[in-house]
PDB file of C-alpha atoms in Angstrom:
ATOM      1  CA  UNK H  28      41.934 -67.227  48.520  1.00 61.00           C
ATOM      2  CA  UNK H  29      40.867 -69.364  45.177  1.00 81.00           C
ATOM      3  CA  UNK H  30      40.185 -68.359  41.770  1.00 91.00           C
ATOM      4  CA  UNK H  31      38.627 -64.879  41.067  1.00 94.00           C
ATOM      5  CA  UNK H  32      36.971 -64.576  37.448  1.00 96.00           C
ATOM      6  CA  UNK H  33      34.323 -61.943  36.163  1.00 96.00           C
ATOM      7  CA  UNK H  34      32.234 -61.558  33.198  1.00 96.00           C
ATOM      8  CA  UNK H  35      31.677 -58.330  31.991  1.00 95.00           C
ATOM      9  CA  UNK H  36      29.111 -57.554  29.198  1.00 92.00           C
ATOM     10  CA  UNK H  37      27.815 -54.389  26.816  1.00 89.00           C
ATOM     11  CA  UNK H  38      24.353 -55.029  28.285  1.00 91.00           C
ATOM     12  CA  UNK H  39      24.604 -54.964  31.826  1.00 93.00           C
ATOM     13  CA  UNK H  40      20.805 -55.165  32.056  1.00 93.00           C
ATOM     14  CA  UNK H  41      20.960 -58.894  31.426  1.00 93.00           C
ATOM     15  CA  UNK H  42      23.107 -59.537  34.421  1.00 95.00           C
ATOM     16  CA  UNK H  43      20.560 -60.896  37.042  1.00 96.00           C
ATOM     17  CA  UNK H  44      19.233 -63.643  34.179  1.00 94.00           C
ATOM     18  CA  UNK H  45      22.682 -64.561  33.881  1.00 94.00           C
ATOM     19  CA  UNK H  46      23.329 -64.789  37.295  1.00 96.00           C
ATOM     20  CA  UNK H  47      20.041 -67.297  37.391  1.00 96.00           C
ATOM     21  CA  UNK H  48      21.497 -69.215  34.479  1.00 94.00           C
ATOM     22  CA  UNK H  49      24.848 -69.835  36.278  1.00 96.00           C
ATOM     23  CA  UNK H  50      23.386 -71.332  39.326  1.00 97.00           C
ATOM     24  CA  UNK H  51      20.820 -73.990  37.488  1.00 95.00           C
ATOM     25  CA  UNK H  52      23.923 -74.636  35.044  1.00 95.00           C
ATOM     26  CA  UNK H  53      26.162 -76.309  37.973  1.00 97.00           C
ATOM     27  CA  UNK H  54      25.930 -79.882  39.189  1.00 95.00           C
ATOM     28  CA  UNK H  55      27.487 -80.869  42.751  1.00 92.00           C
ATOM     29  CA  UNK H  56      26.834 -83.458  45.057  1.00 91.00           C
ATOM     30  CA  UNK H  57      24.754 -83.729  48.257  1.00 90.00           C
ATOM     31  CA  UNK H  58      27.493 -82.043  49.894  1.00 90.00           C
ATOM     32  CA  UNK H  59      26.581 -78.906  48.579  1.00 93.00           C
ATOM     33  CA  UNK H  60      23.655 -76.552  48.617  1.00 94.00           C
ATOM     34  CA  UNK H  61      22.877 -73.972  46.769  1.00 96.00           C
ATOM     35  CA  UNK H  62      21.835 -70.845  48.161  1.00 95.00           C
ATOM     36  CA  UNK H  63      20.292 -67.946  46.172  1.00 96.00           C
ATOM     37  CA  UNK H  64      20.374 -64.004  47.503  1.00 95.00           C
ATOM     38  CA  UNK H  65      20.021 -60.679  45.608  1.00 94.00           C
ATOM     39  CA  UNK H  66      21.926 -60.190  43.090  1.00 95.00           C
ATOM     40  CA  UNK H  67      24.078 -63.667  43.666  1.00 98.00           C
ATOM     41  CA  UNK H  68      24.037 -66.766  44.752  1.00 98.00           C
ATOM     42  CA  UNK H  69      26.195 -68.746  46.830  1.00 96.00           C
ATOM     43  CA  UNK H  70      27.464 -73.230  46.881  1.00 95.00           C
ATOM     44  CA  UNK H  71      27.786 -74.284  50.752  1.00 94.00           C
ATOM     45  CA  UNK H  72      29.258 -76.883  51.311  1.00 90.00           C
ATOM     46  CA  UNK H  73      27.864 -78.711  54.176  1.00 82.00           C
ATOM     47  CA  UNK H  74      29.806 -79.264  57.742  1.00 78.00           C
ATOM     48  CA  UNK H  75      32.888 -77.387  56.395  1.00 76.00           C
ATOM     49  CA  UNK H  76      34.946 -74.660  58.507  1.00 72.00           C
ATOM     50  CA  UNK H  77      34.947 -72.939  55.460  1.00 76.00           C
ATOM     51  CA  UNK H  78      31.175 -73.388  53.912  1.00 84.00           C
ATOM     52  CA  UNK H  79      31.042 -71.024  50.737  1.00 88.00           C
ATOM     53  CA  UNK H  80      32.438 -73.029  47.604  1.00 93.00           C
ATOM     54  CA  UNK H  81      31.860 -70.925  45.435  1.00 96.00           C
ATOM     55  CA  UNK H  82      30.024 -67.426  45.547  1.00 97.00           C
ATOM     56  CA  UNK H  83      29.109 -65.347  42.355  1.00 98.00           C
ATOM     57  CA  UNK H  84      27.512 -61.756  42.724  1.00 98.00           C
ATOM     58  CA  UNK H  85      26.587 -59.050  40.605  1.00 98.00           C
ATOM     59  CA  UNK H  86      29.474 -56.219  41.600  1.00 97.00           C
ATOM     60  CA  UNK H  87      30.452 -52.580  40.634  1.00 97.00           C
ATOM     61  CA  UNK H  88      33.781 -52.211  39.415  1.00 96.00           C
ATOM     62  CA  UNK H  89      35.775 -50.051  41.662  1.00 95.00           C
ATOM     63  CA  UNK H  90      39.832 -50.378  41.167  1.00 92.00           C
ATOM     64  CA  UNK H  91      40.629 -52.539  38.215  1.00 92.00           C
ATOM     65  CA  UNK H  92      42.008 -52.557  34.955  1.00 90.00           C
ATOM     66  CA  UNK H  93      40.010 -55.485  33.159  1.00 89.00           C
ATOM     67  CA  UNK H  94      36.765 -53.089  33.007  1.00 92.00           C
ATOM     68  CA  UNK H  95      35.591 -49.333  33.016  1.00 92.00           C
ATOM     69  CA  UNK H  96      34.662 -48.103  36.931  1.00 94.00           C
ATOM     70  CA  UNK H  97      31.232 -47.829  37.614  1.00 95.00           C
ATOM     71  CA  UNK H  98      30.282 -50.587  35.123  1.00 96.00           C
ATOM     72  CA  UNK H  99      28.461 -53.839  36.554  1.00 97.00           C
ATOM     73  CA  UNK H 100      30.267 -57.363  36.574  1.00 97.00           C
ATOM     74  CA  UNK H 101      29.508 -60.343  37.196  1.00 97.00           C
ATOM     75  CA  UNK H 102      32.314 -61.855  39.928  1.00 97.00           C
ATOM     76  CA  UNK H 103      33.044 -65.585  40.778  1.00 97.00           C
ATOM     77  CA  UNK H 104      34.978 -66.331  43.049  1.00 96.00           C
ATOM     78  CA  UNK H 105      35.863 -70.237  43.961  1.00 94.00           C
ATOM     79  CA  UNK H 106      36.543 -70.882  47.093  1.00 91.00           C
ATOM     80  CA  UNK H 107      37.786 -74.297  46.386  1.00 83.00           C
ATOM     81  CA  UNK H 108      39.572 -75.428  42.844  1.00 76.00           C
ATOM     82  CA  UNK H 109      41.173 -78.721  41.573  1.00 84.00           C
ATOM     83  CA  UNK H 110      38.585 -81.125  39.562  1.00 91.00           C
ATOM     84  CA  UNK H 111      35.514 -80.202  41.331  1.00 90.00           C
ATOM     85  CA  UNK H 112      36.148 -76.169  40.773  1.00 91.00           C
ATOM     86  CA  UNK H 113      37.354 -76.996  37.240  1.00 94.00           C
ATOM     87  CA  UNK H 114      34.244 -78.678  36.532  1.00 95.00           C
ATOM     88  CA  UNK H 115      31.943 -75.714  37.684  1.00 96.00           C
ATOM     89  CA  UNK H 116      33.696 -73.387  36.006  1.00 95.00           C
ATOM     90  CA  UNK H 117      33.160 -75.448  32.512  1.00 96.00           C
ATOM     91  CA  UNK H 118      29.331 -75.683  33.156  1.00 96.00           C
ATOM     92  CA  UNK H 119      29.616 -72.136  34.341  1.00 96.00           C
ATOM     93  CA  UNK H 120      31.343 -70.839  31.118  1.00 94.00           C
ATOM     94  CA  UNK H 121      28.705 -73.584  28.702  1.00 93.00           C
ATOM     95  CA  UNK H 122      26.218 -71.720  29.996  1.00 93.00           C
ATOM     96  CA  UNK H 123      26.816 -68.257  29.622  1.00 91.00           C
ATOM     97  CA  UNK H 124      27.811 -69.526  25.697  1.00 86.00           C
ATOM     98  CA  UNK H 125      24.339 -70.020  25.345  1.00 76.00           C
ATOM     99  CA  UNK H 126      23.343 -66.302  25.561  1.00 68.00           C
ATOM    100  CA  UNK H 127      23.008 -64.042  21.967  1.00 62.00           C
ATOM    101  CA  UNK H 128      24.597 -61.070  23.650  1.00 68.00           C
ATOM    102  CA  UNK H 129      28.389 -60.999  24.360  1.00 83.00           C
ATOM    103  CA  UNK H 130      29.639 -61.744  28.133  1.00 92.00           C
ATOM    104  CA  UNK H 131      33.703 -62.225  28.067  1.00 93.00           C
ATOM    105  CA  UNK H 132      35.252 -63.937  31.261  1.00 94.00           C
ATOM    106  CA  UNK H 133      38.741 -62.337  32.745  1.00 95.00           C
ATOM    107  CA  UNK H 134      40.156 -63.170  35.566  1.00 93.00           C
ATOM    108  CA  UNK H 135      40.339 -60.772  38.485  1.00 91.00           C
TER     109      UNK H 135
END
């Protein structure tokens, strides 16, 4: 797989802006493209076997001890890492420091 993080908050409501905030935070190359859907977006990366990079969603918590069932998460999951992955997850983590309300990161 790759690296599985969420970021839970008090106010889910504030998810989807989030969400929005993540993908215009990252920077990639023409390799990529960015791809938004409901509730998520998704990093392609073009030509590969393998195309989603990276793919964050809004999810409901169903089986897991880092947060209460039923509660909305946000859930990134990198299907690549080394530098590249590293360096999305630091723009990814600047920009959710930005927001007044509190969003924690755990890993999943």
């Amino acid at each position: 797989m790759g690296w599985e993080y969420g970021i839970r908050t008090t106010n889910p409501v504030i998810l989807p802006r989030i969400v929005k905030r993540l993908a215009y935070s990252l920077t990639f190359s023409d390799l990529y493209r960015l791809e938004h859907y409901e509730g998520g977006f998704a990093l392609l990366q073009e030509g590969s076997s393998w195309p989603e990079a990276l793919q964050v969603s809004i999810e409901v918590a169903s089986g897991m001890n880092e947060i209460v069932e039923g509660e909305l998460y946000i859930y990134c999951l990198f299907h690549t890492w080394g530098d590249i992955a590293a360096n999305w997850l630091k723009q990814m983590e600047a920009a959710t420091n930005q927001d007044d309300n509190k969003l924690e990161w755990f890993e999943v």
